[in-house]
Short mmCIF file of C-alpha atoms in Angstrom, two decimals:
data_model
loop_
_atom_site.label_atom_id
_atom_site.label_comp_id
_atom_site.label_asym_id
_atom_site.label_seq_id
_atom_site.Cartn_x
_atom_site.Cartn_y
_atom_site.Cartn_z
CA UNK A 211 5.63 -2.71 -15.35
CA UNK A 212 2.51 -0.90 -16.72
CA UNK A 213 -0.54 -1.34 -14.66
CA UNK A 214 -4.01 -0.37 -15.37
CA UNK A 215 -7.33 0.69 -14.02
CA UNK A 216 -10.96 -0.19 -15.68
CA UNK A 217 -14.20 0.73 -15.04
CA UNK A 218 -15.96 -2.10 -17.55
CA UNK A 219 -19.64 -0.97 -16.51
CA UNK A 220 -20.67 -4.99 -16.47
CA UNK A 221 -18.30 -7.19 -17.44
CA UNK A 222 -20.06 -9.70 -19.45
CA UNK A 223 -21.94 -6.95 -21.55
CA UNK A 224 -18.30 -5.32 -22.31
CA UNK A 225 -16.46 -8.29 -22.41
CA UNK A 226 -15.04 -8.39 -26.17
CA UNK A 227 -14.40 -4.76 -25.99
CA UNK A 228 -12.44 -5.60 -22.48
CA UNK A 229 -10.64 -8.84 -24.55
CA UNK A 230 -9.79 -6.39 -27.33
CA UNK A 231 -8.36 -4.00 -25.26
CA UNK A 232 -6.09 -6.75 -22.94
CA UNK A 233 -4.61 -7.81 -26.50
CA UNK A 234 -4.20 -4.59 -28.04
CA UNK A 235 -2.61 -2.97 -25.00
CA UNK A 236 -1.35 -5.79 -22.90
CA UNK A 237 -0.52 -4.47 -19.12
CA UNK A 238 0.95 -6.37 -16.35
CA UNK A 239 -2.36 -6.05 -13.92
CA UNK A 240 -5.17 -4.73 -14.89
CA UNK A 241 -7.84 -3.66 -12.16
CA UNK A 242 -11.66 -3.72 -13.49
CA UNK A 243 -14.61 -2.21 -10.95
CA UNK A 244 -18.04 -2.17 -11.71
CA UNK A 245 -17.95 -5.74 -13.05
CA UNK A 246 -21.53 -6.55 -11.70
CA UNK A 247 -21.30 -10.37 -11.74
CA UNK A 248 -21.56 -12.59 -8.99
CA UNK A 249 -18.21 -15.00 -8.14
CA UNK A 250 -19.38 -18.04 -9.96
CA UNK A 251 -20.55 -15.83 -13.00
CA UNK A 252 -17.05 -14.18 -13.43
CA UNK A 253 -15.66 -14.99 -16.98
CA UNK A 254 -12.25 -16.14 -15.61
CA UNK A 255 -11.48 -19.02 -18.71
CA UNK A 256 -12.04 -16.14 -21.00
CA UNK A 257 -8.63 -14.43 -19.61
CA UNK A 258 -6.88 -17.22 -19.44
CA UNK A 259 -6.91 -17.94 -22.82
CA UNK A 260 -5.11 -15.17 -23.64
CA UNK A 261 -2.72 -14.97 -21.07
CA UNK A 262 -4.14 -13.59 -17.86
CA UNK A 263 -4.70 -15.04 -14.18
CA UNK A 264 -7.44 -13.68 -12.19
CA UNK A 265 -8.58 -12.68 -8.66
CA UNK A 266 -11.99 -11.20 -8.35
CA UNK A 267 -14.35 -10.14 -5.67
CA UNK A 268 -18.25 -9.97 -6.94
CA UNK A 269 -21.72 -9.21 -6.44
CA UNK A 270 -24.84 -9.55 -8.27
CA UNK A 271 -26.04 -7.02 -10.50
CA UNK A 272 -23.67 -3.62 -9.57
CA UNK A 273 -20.29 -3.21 -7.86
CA UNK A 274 -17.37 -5.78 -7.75
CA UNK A 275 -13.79 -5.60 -8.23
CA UNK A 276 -11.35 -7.96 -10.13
CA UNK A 277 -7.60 -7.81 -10.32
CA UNK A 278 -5.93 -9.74 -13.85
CA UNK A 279 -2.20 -10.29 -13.89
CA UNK A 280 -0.36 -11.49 -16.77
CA UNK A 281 0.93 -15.35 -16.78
CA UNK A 282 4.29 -15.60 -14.83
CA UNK A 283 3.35 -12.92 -12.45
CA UNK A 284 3.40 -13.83 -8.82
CA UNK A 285 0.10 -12.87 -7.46
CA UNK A 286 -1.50 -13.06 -3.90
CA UNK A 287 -4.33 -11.74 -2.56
CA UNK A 288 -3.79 -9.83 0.58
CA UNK A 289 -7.43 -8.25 1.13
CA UNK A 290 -10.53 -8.69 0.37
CA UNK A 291 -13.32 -5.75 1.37
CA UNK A 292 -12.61 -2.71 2.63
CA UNK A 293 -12.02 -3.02 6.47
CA UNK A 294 -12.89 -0.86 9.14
CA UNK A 295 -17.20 -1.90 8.99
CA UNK A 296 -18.23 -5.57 9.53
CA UNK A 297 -21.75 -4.57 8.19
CA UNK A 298 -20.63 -3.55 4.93
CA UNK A 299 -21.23 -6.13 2.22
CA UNK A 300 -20.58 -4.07 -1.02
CA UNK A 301 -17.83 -5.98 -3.34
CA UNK A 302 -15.58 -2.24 -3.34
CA UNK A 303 -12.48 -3.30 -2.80
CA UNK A 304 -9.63 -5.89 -3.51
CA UNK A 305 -5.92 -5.95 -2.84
CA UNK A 306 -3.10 -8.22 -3.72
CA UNK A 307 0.77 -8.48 -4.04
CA UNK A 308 2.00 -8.92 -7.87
CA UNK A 309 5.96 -9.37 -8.22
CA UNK A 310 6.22 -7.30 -4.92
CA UNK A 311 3.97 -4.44 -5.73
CA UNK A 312 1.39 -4.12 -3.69
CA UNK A 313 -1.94 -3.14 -5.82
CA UNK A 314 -4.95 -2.18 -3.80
CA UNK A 315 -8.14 -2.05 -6.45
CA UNK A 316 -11.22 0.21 -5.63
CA UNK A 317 -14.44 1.50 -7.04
CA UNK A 318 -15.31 3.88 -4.16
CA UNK A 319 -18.97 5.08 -3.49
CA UNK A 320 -20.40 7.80 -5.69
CA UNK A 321 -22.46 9.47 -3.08
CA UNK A 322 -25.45 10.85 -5.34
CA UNK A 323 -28.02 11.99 -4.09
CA UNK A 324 -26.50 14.54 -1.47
CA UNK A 325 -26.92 15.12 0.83
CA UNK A 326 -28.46 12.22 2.59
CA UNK A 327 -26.99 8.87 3.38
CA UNK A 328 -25.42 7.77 0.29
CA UNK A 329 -23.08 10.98 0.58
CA UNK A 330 -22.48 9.85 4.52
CA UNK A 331 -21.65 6.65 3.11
CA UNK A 332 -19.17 8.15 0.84
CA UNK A 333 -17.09 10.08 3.08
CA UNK A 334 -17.37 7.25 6.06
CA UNK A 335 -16.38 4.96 3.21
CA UNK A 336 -13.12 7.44 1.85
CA UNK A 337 -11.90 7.46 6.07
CA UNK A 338 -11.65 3.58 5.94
CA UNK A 339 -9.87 4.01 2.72
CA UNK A 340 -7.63 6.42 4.19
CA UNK A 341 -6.67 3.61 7.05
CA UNK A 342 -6.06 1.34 4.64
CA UNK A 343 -3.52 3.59 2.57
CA UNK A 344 -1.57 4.44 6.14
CA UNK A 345 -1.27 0.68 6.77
CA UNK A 346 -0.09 -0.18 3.06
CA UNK A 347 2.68 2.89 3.89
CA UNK A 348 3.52 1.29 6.48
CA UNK A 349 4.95 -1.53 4.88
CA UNK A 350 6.99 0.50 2.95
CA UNK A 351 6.50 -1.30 0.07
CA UNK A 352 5.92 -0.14 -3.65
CA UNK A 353 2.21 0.16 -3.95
CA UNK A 354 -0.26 1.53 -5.94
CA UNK A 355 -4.33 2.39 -4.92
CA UNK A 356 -6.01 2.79 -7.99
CA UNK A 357 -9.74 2.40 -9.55
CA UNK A 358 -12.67 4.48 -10.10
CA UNK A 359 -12.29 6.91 -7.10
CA UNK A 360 -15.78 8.96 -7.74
CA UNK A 361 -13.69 12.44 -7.14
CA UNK A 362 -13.67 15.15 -9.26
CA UNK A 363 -10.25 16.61 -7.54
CA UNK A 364 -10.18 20.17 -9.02
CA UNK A 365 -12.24 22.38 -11.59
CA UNK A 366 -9.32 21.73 -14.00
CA UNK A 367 -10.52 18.18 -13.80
CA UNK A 368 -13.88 18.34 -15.58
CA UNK A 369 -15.44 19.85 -18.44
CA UNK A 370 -17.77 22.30 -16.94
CA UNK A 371 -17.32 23.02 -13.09
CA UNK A 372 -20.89 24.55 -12.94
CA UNK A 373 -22.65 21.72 -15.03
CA UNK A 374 -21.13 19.40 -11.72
CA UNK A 375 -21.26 21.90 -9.40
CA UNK A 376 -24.31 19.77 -7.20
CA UNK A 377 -22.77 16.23 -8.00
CA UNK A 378 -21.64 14.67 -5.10
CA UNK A 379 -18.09 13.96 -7.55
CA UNK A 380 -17.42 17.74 -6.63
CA UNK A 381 -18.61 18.55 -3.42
CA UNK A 382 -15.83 20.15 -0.91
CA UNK A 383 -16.36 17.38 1.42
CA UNK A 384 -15.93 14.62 -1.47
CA UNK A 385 -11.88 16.93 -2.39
CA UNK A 386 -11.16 17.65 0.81
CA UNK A 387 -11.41 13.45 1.47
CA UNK A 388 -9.22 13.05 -1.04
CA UNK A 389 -6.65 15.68 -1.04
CA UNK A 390 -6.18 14.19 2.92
CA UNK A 391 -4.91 11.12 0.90
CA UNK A 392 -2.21 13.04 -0.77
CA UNK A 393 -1.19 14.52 1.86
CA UNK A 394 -0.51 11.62 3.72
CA UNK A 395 2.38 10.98 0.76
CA UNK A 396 0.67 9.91 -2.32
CA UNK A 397 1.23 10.81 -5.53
CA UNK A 398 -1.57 11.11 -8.16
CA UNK A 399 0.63 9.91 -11.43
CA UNK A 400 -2.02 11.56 -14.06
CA UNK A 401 -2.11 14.64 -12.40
CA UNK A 402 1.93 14.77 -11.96
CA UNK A 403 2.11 14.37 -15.42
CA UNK A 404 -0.81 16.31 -16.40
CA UNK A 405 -0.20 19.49 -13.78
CA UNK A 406 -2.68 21.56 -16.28
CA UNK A 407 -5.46 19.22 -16.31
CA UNK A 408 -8.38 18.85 -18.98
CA UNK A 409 -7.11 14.92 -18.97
CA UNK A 410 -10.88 12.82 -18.40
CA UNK A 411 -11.37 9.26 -17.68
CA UNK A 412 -15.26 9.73 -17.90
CA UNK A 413 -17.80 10.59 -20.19
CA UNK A 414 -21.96 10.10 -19.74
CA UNK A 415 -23.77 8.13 -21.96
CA UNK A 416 -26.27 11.13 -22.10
CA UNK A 417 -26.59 14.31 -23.70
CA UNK A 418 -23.96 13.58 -26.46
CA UNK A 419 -20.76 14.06 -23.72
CA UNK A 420 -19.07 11.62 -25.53
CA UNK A 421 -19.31 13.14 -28.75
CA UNK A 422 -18.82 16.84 -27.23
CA UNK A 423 -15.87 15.66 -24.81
CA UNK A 424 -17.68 16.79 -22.14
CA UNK A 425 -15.84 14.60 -19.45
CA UNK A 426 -14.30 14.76 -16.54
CA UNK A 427 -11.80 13.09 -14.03
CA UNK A 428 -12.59 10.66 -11.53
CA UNK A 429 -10.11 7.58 -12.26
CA UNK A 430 -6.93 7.53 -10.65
CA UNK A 431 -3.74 6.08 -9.60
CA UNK A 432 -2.32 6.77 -6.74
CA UNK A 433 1.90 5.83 -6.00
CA UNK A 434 3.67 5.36 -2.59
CA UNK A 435 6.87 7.05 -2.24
CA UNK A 436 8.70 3.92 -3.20
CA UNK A 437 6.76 3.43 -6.47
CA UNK A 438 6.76 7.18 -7.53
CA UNK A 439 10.47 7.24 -7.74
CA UNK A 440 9.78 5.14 -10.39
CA UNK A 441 7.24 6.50 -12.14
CA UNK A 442 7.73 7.13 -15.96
CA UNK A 443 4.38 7.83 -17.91
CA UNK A 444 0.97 7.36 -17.31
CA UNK A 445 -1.95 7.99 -19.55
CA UNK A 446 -5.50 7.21 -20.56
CA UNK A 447 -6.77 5.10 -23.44
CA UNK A 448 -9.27 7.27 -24.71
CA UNK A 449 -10.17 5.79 -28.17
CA UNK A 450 -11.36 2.82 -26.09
CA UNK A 451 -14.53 4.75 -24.95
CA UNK A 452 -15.37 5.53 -28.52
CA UNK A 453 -15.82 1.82 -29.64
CA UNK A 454 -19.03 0.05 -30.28
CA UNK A 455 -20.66 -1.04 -26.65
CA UNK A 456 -17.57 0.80 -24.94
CA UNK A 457 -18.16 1.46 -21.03
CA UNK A 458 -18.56 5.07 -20.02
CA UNK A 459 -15.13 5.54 -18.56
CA UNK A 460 -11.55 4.82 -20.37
CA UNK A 461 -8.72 2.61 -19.26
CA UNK A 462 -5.77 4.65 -17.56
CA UNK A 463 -2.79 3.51 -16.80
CA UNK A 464 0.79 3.75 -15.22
CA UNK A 465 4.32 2.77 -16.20
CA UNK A 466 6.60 2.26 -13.61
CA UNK A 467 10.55 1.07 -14.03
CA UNK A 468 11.27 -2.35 -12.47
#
């Protein structure tokens, strides 16, 4: 099974590079953040025609989360929002069970400015996840929490560490948030595989960082114990972000044995 995580930067505006990319590369599930379309907006005919069902979860104009699973799959939706904060209305976060893995979608808060509340929001946000992930164990089930996470994890994981050094991406409180998640078991597949860094999911459409691969790391899958055994590759698209209209970030993606 390969699965996939997507940050499309507004699905309608990316949509034939997204289409292009489904055909060309064709994973199992694909998780998409950042779709910014409301629920009635979301292009779901357009993935059906070439062989994808689709849960989604959206809001107007920034956030949302979608989940696309090939025809044939078994999908159910298990969760929708991130619980643990009734007042929260942000479209962040979307689960469901696909052929008995269970695949947990996010696009976690960046936090900029910090500090201030946005950052507060952030870490508050990151502790809910962190419930979340201890109920999934819990099940004992193979699972995978993936999406745009919003943490730089280590200095190996980004271009510069003094051009970030401010960005709430990078701040102590930001790793410290998410190395707690490892330690509670999970396995960050890219990193595994990629122990020496310099792999980036990322790049800004200013100041030519695309052109200068001057990226950095903030996408990432993350395996329970019971999907990690089967771990065998994982990797990012890159030439996706060069294309015409591409979204800022690249696809990445795991391959696990069935």
């Amino acid at each position: 099974m390969r699965i996939a995580t997507f940050n499309i930067n507004g699905i309608k505006a990316r949509l034939p590079r997204l289409i292009e990319w489904l055909e060309e590369t064709r994973p199992d599930v694909a998780c998409l953040q950042e779709i910014k379309s409301q629920d009635d907006g979301f292009p779901a005919s357009e993935f059906e025609k070439i062989g994808y069902q689709a849960i989604w979860h959206g809001q107007k104009s920034f956030n949302g989360v979608a989940i696309l699973a090939k025809d044939g799959l078994t999908m159910t939706e298990r969760q929708r929002g991130l619980p643990g904060d009734d007042s929260d209305d942000h479209a962040r976060y979307l689960e469901a069970e696909v052929d008995g893995v269970v695949i947990a979608n996010l696009y976690l808060p960046n936090g900029n400015p910090q500090p201030g509340p946005k950052f507060d929001y952030k870490l508050a946000w990151m502790e809910r996840l962190r419930t979340r992930m201890a109920a999934i164990w819990a099940e004992e089930k193979p699972a995978v929490v993936l999406g745009d996470f919003n943490v730089i994890p280590e200095d190996k994981d980004v271009w510069s560490p003094p051009a970030m050094a401010d960005d709430a991406l990078m701040q102590p409180a930001s790793r410290d948030a998410y190395r707690r998640l490892l330690a509670d078991g999970w396995t960050d597949a890219l990193d595994t595989l990629n122990p020496r860094g310099g792999v980036w999911t990322f790049w800004d459409y200013q100041r030519g960082a695309w052109q200068r691969d001057h990226g950095f790391r903030i996408d990432h899958c993350l395996l329970s114990p019971e999907l990690a055994d089967r771990l065998q590759a994982a990797g990012v698209d890159k030439d996706a972000r060069g294309r015409e209209k591409a979204s800022d970030h690249a696809p990445v993606w795991v391959k696990v044995a069935a």
